[in-house]
Amino acid sequence: MTALYKKIAPGKDRPQEAPIANEMSDQNSKLVELFENRNLIKRELDQVSAERDLLKADAEDLRIRNEELQRQLTNLEQMLADAERGQSAIIYYRLRAVWNTCRQQLQTLAGDLAGRFEKAERTGFEEQAEKDRSQRLDELAQQFDKLERERRNLRTNLGDLQKHLPNLQKFWHKAKRADIQFQIDKLTKQFKPIESRKLELLAAMEEMRREKQQIWPGINVASKRTVNLWLLALAQYLYLHFAEYNIAEMARSAGTKPVSDVNFGLLNDCLTIGNHVYEVVVKLRADKARPEKLRFRVEHLRRNATYASETGTILEESCLDYIPLPSQTAPTIDAEAQPVGVNVLRLSYWDLQSILLKPPAPAQETHPKTVALSD
């Protein structure tokens, strides 16, 4: 009976509970690790699947583009095999070269002018930003110094009051002693808000010293307007130059349509167009008065410019319905000549709409100081 009691006694079973608990803890740990590994593998699988889908989309896009290029190449080979259509294809690419050259000139001018404005304005912006930060730091430092002076004055006044207490120990000094003690307590309470404010100022100054440099928002609206005026003037100048023999309109067709969609006539017509293109291009290269012509055209556009809003950088199209002709004897505008009814902005000659500088986004709209740029 005693042996049976010992066998079932609770004290004898407790040592076996620890191994069981440890075994269950190990199983739980392994189970948690298993789930973590499963989630990790699932995330990696999702990432690989997304990359695979992206590559498949890119491959499909390349396949479609390749098929389109093959189709265009086949059409071009068929056109070149035909005596008359082949000459039309040659003229197409010569006119397309005119279109691309004019577009490149606009892009180059936009980059040059924007770069000059950026160099001037970015330096001014960074200097002003540093000046503003130094000014704010000085203001915080002045507030801190003011608080420090107040604290010293409180400490001085408190010390003076405390000096009087030892001399006011008689019973008839009770009222005087209570009044001084009240003033001491009042002054003592003023230390805490001063110290708190000093800590806030120190934290604000430290944060201001560590803050990142402000992001330059880009050239301002006035500068963008100036750049766009020069681009519009150049687009009009190029149109007028290539309007001879109707080359500008044919170049626009070549610049905006595939070769299979244009036809410049029979063999003799194409040869004539080719000679005209060569003649006009040579004249363009030989125009020494081009800078002066552009300057006067910019001033004419500036006088008649209207914008849809204060932050607008592109002229309203109604300002550009007509192109004034240059004088035959000077690089000025001929006010008496009948203007040409072509809107280079609306028709986006030389891809003008994609090159003009756009206004800033509303969230990033800024008004930095305008920097003058000599023409």
GROMACS .gro file of C-alpha atoms in nm, residues 31-364:
model
  334
   31LEU     CA    1   0.593   2.593  -3.572
   32VAL     CA    2   0.649   2.970  -3.555
   33GLU     CA    3   0.972   2.934  -3.751
   34LEU     CA    4   0.792   2.723  -4.009
   35PHE     CA    5   0.523   2.989  -4.058
   36GLU     CA    6   0.786   3.265  -4.082
   37ASN     CA    7   0.974   3.069  -4.347
   38ARG     CA    8   0.648   3.008  -4.531
   39ASN     CA    9   0.566   3.382  -4.531
   40LEU     CA   10   0.917   3.467  -4.644
   41ILE     CA   11   0.899   3.217  -4.931
   42LYS     CA   12   0.555   3.350  -5.026
   43ARG     CA   13   0.682   3.708  -5.037
   44GLU     CA   14   0.980   3.606  -5.247
   45LEU     CA   15   0.750   3.409  -5.477
   46ASP     CA   16   0.521   3.709  -5.518
   47GLN     CA   17   0.818   3.929  -5.599
   48VAL     CA   18   0.953   3.683  -5.854
   49SER     CA   19   0.607   3.648  -6.007
   50ALA     CA   20   0.575   4.025  -6.037
   51GLU     CA   21   0.917   4.047  -6.202
   52ARG     CA   22   0.821   3.764  -6.437
   53ASP     CA   23   0.498   3.940  -6.535
   54LEU     CA   24   0.689   4.261  -6.596
   55LEU     CA   25   0.943   4.081  -6.815
   56LYS     CA   26   0.661   3.910  -7.006
   57ALA     CA   27   0.495   4.248  -7.065
   58ASP     CA   28   0.826   4.396  -7.183
   59ALA     CA   29   0.884   4.099  -7.411
   60GLU     CA   30   0.534   4.133  -7.558
   61ASP     CA   31   0.589   4.505  -7.611
   62LEU     CA   32   0.920   4.436  -7.785
   63ARG     CA   33   0.753   4.171  -8.000
   64ILE     CA   34   0.482   4.414  -8.109
   65ARG     CA   35   0.735   4.686  -8.179
   66ASN     CA   36   0.951   4.445  -8.374
   67GLU     CA   37   0.654   4.335  -8.585
   68GLU     CA   38   0.567   4.698  -8.653
   69LEU     CA   39   0.926   4.779  -8.752
   70GLN     CA   40   0.935   4.474  -8.976
   71ARG     CA   41   0.611   4.586  -9.138
   72GLN     CA   42   0.749   4.936  -9.192
   73LEU     CA   43   1.073   4.793  -9.332
   74THR     CA   44   0.878   4.574  -9.573
   75ASN     CA   45   0.671   4.871  -9.687
   76LEU     CA   46   0.985   5.079  -9.728
   77GLU     CA   47   1.152   4.807  -9.935
   78GLN     CA   48   0.846   4.788 -10.155
   79MET     CA   49   0.844   5.167 -10.195
   80LEU     CA   50   1.214   5.180 -10.281
   81ALA     CA   51   1.167   4.904 -10.535
   82ASP     CA   52   0.921   5.126 -10.720
   83ALA     CA   53   1.093   5.398 -10.924
   84GLU     CA   54   0.845   5.676 -10.848
   85ARG     CA   55   0.744   5.578 -10.494
   86GLY     CA   56   1.107   5.516 -10.408
   87GLN     CA   57   1.196   5.875 -10.489
   88SER     CA   58   0.902   5.988 -10.272
   89ALA     CA   59   1.048   5.788  -9.981
   90ILE     CA   60   1.385   5.957 -10.028
   91ILE     CA   61   1.219   6.299 -10.019
   92TYR     CA   62   1.025   6.190  -9.710
   93TYR     CA   63   1.346   6.126  -9.516
   94ARG     CA   64   1.507   6.446  -9.639
   95LEU     CA   65   1.205   6.643  -9.520
   96ARG     CA   66   1.203   6.449  -9.198
   97ALA     CA   67   1.565   6.552  -9.151
   98VAL     CA   68   1.453   6.915  -9.187
   99TRP     CA   69   1.186   6.858  -8.921
  100ASN     CA   70   1.430   6.688  -8.683
  101THR     CA   71   1.695   6.955  -8.737
  102CYS     CA   72   1.451   7.235  -8.654
  103ARG     CA   73   1.330   7.046  -8.347
  104GLN     CA   74   1.690   6.994  -8.235
  105GLN     CA   75   1.758   7.366  -8.270
  106LEU     CA   76   1.459   7.442  -8.047
  107GLN     CA   77   1.572   7.187  -7.790
  108THR     CA   78   1.925   7.326  -7.791
  109LEU     CA   79   1.802   7.683  -7.744
  110ALA     CA   80   1.571   7.574  -7.461
  111GLY     CA   81   1.855   7.393  -7.286
  112ASP     CA   82   2.099   7.682  -7.325
  113LEU     CA   83   1.862   7.951  -7.201
  114ALA     CA   84   1.721   7.741  -6.917
  115GLY     CA   85   2.076   7.653  -6.811
  116ARG     CA   86   2.175   8.020  -6.795
  117PHE     CA   87   1.872   8.104  -6.584
  118GLU     CA   88   1.928   7.801  -6.363
  119LYS     CA   89   2.289   7.893  -6.294
  120ALA     CA   90   2.192   8.244  -6.188
  121GLU     CA   91   1.878   8.157  -5.995
  122ARG     CA   92   2.005   7.846  -5.819
  123THR     CA   93   2.297   8.040  -5.672
  124GLY     CA   94   2.064   8.315  -5.556
  125PHE     CA   95   1.818   8.063  -5.415
  126GLU     CA   96   2.085   7.879  -5.214
  127GLU     CA   97   2.231   8.204  -5.082
  128GLN     CA   98   1.886   8.331  -4.982
  129ALA     CA   99   1.798   7.997  -4.818
  130GLU     CA  100   2.119   8.008  -4.613
  131LYS     CA  101   2.055   8.371  -4.525
  132ASP     CA  102   1.699   8.288  -4.410
  133ARG     CA  103   1.821   8.000  -4.197
  134SER     CA  104   2.092   8.217  -4.037
  135GLN     CA  105   1.833   8.485  -3.969
  136ARG     CA  106   1.598   8.234  -3.803
  137LEU     CA  107   1.886   8.098  -3.595
  138ASP     CA  108   1.975   8.451  -3.486
  139GLU     CA  109   1.614   8.517  -3.385
  140LEU     CA  110   1.606   8.198  -3.176
  141ALA     CA  111   1.943   8.286  -3.022
  142GLN     CA  112   1.814   8.632  -2.931
  143GLN     CA  113   1.508   8.478  -2.765
  144PHE     CA  114   1.737   8.241  -2.574
  145ASP     CA  115   1.959   8.531  -2.458
  146LYS     CA  116   1.652   8.723  -2.348
  147LEU     CA  117   1.533   8.428  -2.140
  148GLU     CA  118   1.880   8.390  -1.993
  149ARG     CA  119   1.878   8.757  -1.886
  150GLU     CA  120   1.534   8.710  -1.730
  151ARG     CA  121   1.661   8.406  -1.541
  152ARG     CA  122   1.962   8.598  -1.410
  153ASN     CA  123   1.741   8.887  -1.302
  154LEU     CA  124   1.510   8.643  -1.124
  155ARG     CA  125   1.809   8.484  -0.955
  156THR     CA  126   1.937   8.825  -0.843
  157ASN     CA  127   1.598   8.936  -0.712
  158LEU     CA  128   1.548   8.603  -0.540
  159GLY     CA  129   1.887   8.630  -0.371
  160ASP     CA  130   1.811   8.981  -0.249
  161LEU     CA  131   1.483   8.869  -0.097
  162GLN     CA  132   1.641   8.566   0.068
  163LYS     CA  133   1.902   8.788   0.236
  164HIS     CA  134   1.627   8.967   0.427
  165LEU     CA  135   1.473   8.657   0.584
  166PRO     CA  136   1.740   8.598   0.855
  167ASN     CA  137   1.680   8.953   0.983
  168LEU     CA  138   1.305   8.902   1.016
  169GLN     CA  139   1.285   8.641   1.291
  170LYS     CA  140   1.105   8.853   1.556
  171PHE     CA  141   0.734   8.802   1.612
  172TRP     CA  142   0.653   9.155   1.499
  173HIS     CA  143   0.821   9.073   1.164
  174LYS     CA  144   0.566   8.803   1.091
  175ALA     CA  145   0.368   9.002   0.833
  176LYS     CA  146   0.681   9.132   0.663
  177ARG     CA  147   0.832   8.783   0.661
  178ALA     CA  148   0.515   8.636   0.507
  179ASP     CA  149   0.513   8.902   0.236
  180ILE     CA  150   0.876   8.834   0.143
  181GLN     CA  151   0.817   8.460   0.146
  182PHE     CA  152   0.521   8.510  -0.087
  183GLN     CA  153   0.745   8.705  -0.328
  184ILE     CA  154   1.014   8.435  -0.305
  185ASP     CA  155   0.761   8.163  -0.391
  186LYS     CA  156   0.628   8.373  -0.677
  187LEU     CA  157   0.976   8.423  -0.823
  188THR     CA  158   1.065   8.057  -0.775
  189LYS     CA  159   0.764   7.947  -0.979
  190GLN     CA  160   0.885   8.157  -1.273
  191PHE     CA  161   1.206   7.954  -1.318
  192LYS     CA  162   1.038   7.639  -1.449
  193PRO     CA  163   0.862   7.792  -1.757
  194ILE     CA  164   1.179   7.984  -1.843
  195GLU     CA  165   1.392   7.668  -1.832
  196SER     CA  166   1.132   7.478  -2.035
  197ARG     CA  167   1.126   7.749  -2.299
  198LYS     CA  168   1.508   7.754  -2.311
  199LEU     CA  169   1.514   7.379  -2.375
  200GLU     CA  170   1.258   7.421  -2.654
  201LEU     CA  171   1.469   7.692  -2.815
  202LEU     CA  172   1.784   7.481  -2.793
  203ALA     CA  173   1.603   7.186  -2.953
  204ALA     CA  174   1.465   7.409  -3.229
  205MET     CA  175   1.811   7.552  -3.304
  206GLU     CA  176   1.966   7.207  -3.317
  207GLU     CA  177   1.695   7.080  -3.548
  208MET     CA  178   1.739   7.382  -3.772
  209ARG     CA  179   2.115   7.318  -3.795
  210ARG     CA  180   2.053   6.957  -3.895
  211GLU     CA  181   1.773   7.026  -4.143
  212LYS     CA  182   1.838   6.941  -4.506
  213GLN     CA  183   1.898   7.209  -4.763
  214GLN     CA  184   1.582   7.329  -4.933
  215ILE     CA  185   1.511   7.174  -5.272
  216TRP     CA  186   1.548   7.421  -5.554
  217PRO     CA  187   1.205   7.449  -5.725
  218GLY     CA  188   1.342   7.530  -6.072
  219ILE     CA  189   1.356   7.853  -6.268
  220ASN     CA  190   1.074   8.093  -6.194
  221VAL     CA  191   0.772   8.183  -6.403
  222ALA     CA  192   0.921   8.503  -6.548
  223SER     CA  193   1.231   8.316  -6.664
  224LYS     CA  194   1.025   8.037  -6.821
  225ARG     CA  195   0.820   8.296  -7.005
  226THR     CA  196   1.136   8.450  -7.145
  227VAL     CA  197   1.266   8.111  -7.260
  228ASN     CA  198   0.932   8.030  -7.423
  229LEU     CA  199   0.924   8.364  -7.605
  230TRP     CA  200   1.259   8.281  -7.764
  231LEU     CA  201   1.138   7.933  -7.858
  232LEU     CA  202   0.823   8.072  -8.018
  233ALA     CA  203   1.027   8.332  -8.202
  234LEU     CA  204   1.261   8.063  -8.335
  235ALA     CA  205   0.969   7.839  -8.436
  236GLN     CA  206   0.812   8.126  -8.631
  237TYR     CA  207   1.143   8.220  -8.788
  238LEU     CA  208   1.202   7.862  -8.904
  239TYR     CA  209   0.849   7.833  -9.037
  240LEU     CA  210   0.882   8.151  -9.241
  241HIS     CA  211   1.215   8.036  -9.377
  242PHE     CA  212   1.086   7.694  -9.480
  243ALA     CA  213   0.754   7.832  -9.602
  244GLU     CA  214   0.934   7.889  -9.932
  245TYR     CA  215   0.829   7.620 -10.178
  246ASN     CA  216   0.587   7.495  -9.907
  247ILE     CA  217   0.869   7.297  -9.746
  248ALA     CA  218   0.751   7.368  -9.388
  249GLU     CA  219   0.414   7.202  -9.444
  250MET     CA  220   0.570   6.904  -9.624
  251ALA     CA  221   0.827   6.869  -9.344
  252ARG     CA  222   0.542   6.863  -9.090
  253SER     CA  223   0.381   6.576  -9.282
  254ALA     CA  224   0.712   6.389  -9.283
  255GLY     CA  225   0.768   6.460  -8.913
  256THR     CA  226   0.425   6.347  -8.796
  257LYS     CA  227   0.330   6.065  -9.036
  258PRO     CA  228   0.487   5.731  -9.139
  259VAL     CA  229   0.652   5.707  -9.478
  260SER     CA  230   0.373   5.488  -9.614
  261ASP     CA  231   0.114   5.763  -9.551
  262VAL     CA  232   0.275   6.036  -9.762
  263ASN     CA  233   0.320   6.085 -10.133
  264PHE     CA  234   0.513   6.376 -10.278
  265GLY     CA  235   0.420   6.319 -10.640
  266LEU     CA  236   0.590   6.172 -10.944
  267LEU     CA  237   0.960   6.134 -11.008
  268ASN     CA  238   1.010   6.485 -11.148
  269ASP     CA  239   0.807   6.637 -10.865
  270CYS     CA  240   1.027   6.465 -10.609
  271LEU     CA  241   1.346   6.576 -10.781
  272THR     CA  242   1.220   6.934 -10.782
  273ILE     CA  243   1.132   6.916 -10.413
  274GLY     CA  244   1.478   6.777 -10.337
  275ASN     CA  245   1.643   7.071 -10.514
  276HIS     CA  246   1.421   7.316 -10.327
  277VAL     CA  247   1.506   7.157  -9.992
  278TYR     CA  248   1.877   7.187 -10.064
  279GLU     CA  249   1.838   7.550 -10.172
  280VAL     CA  250   1.643   7.656  -9.863
  281VAL     CA  251   1.873   7.473  -9.622
  282VAL     CA  252   2.174   7.649  -9.774
  283LYS     CA  253   1.998   7.985  -9.731
  284LEU     CA  254   1.925   7.906  -9.366
  285ARG     CA  255   2.291   7.834  -9.295
  286ALA     CA  256   2.395   8.154  -9.469
  287ASP     CA  257   2.156   8.382  -9.273
  288LYS     CA  258   2.398   8.595  -9.067
  289ALA     CA  259   2.121   8.822  -8.941
  290ARG     CA  260   1.942   8.541  -8.760
  291PRO     CA  261   2.026   8.656  -8.401
  292GLU     CA  262   1.897   9.007  -8.472
  293LYS     CA  263   1.583   8.878  -8.641
  294LEU     CA  264   1.508   8.659  -8.340
  295ARG     CA  265   1.566   8.948  -8.100
  296PHE     CA  266   1.315   9.173  -8.275
  297ARG     CA  267   1.066   8.887  -8.304
  298VAL     CA  268   1.095   8.817  -7.929
  299GLU     CA  269   1.025   9.182  -7.849
  300HIS     CA  270   0.721   9.179  -8.079
  301LEU     CA  271   0.586   8.866  -7.907
  302ARG     CA  272   0.652   9.015  -7.563
  303ARG     CA  273   0.450   9.328  -7.643
  304ASN     CA  274   0.149   9.124  -7.752
  305ALA     CA  275   0.179   8.837  -7.503
  306THR     CA  276  -0.115   8.732  -7.287
  307TYR     CA  277  -0.130   8.440  -7.045
  308ALA     CA  278  -0.419   8.241  -6.906
  309SER     CA  279  -0.308   8.298  -6.545
  310GLU     CA  280  -0.043   8.468  -6.336
  311THR     CA  281   0.156   8.145  -6.319
  312GLY     CA  282   0.110   8.058  -6.686
  313THR     CA  283   0.432   8.028  -6.885
  314ILE     CA  284   0.292   7.957  -7.234
  315LEU     CA  285   0.124   8.228  -7.437
  316GLU     CA  286  -0.242   8.193  -7.516
  317GLU     CA  287  -0.283   8.053  -7.866
  318SER     CA  288  -0.484   8.354  -7.977
  319CYS     CA  289  -0.164   8.563  -7.953
  320LEU     CA  290  -0.001   8.349  -8.222
  321ASP     CA  291  -0.268   8.321  -8.491
  322TYR     CA  292  -0.058   8.534  -8.726
  323ILE     CA  293   0.316   8.549  -8.788
  324PRO     CA  294   0.447   8.900  -8.868
  325LEU     CA  295   0.688   8.910  -9.159
  326PRO     CA  296   1.045   9.040  -9.127
  327SER     CA  297   1.153   9.351  -9.311
  328GLN     CA  298   1.328   9.294  -9.642
  329THR     CA  299   1.589   9.562  -9.572
  330ALA     CA  300   1.655   9.511  -9.199
  331PRO     CA  301   1.618   9.239  -8.933
  332THR     CA  302   1.318   9.423  -8.785
  333ILE     CA  303   0.949   9.332  -8.810
  334ASP     CA  304   0.762   9.478  -9.108
  335ALA     CA  305   0.448   9.622  -8.945
  336GLU     CA  306   0.290   9.710  -9.280
  337ALA     CA  307   0.326   9.367  -9.444
  338GLN     CA  308   0.036   9.124  -9.436
  339PRO     CA  309   0.109   8.863  -9.163
  340VAL     CA  310   0.097   8.492  -9.234
  341GLY     CA  311  -0.204   8.311  -9.085
  342VAL     CA  312  -0.028   8.015  -8.926
  343ASN     CA  313  -0.025   7.928  -8.555
  344VAL     CA  314   0.298   7.740  -8.486
  345LEU     CA  315   0.186   7.661  -8.130
  346ARG     CA  316  -0.151   7.515  -8.220
  347LEU     CA  317   0.001   7.309  -8.502
  348SER     CA  318   0.304   7.226  -8.284
  349TYR     CA  319   0.557   7.293  -8.556
  350TRP     CA  320   0.892   7.129  -8.483
  351ASP     CA  321   0.731   6.954  -8.179
  352LEU     CA  322   0.708   7.295  -8.013
  353GLN     CA  323   0.445   7.197  -7.755
  354SER     CA  324   0.667   6.928  -7.605
  355ILE     CA  325   0.967   7.163  -7.580
  356LEU     CA  326   0.809   7.470  -7.421
  357LEU     CA  327   0.870   7.507  -7.047
  358LYS     CA  328   0.558   7.426  -6.848
  359PRO     CA  329   0.438   7.610  -6.534
  360PRO     CA  330   0.525   7.457  -6.195
  361ALA     CA  331   0.290   7.213  -6.028
  362PRO     CA  332   0.055   7.383  -5.776
  363ALA     CA  333   0.210   7.204  -5.476
  364GLN     CA  334   0.560   7.317  -5.575
   0.00000   0.00000   0.00000
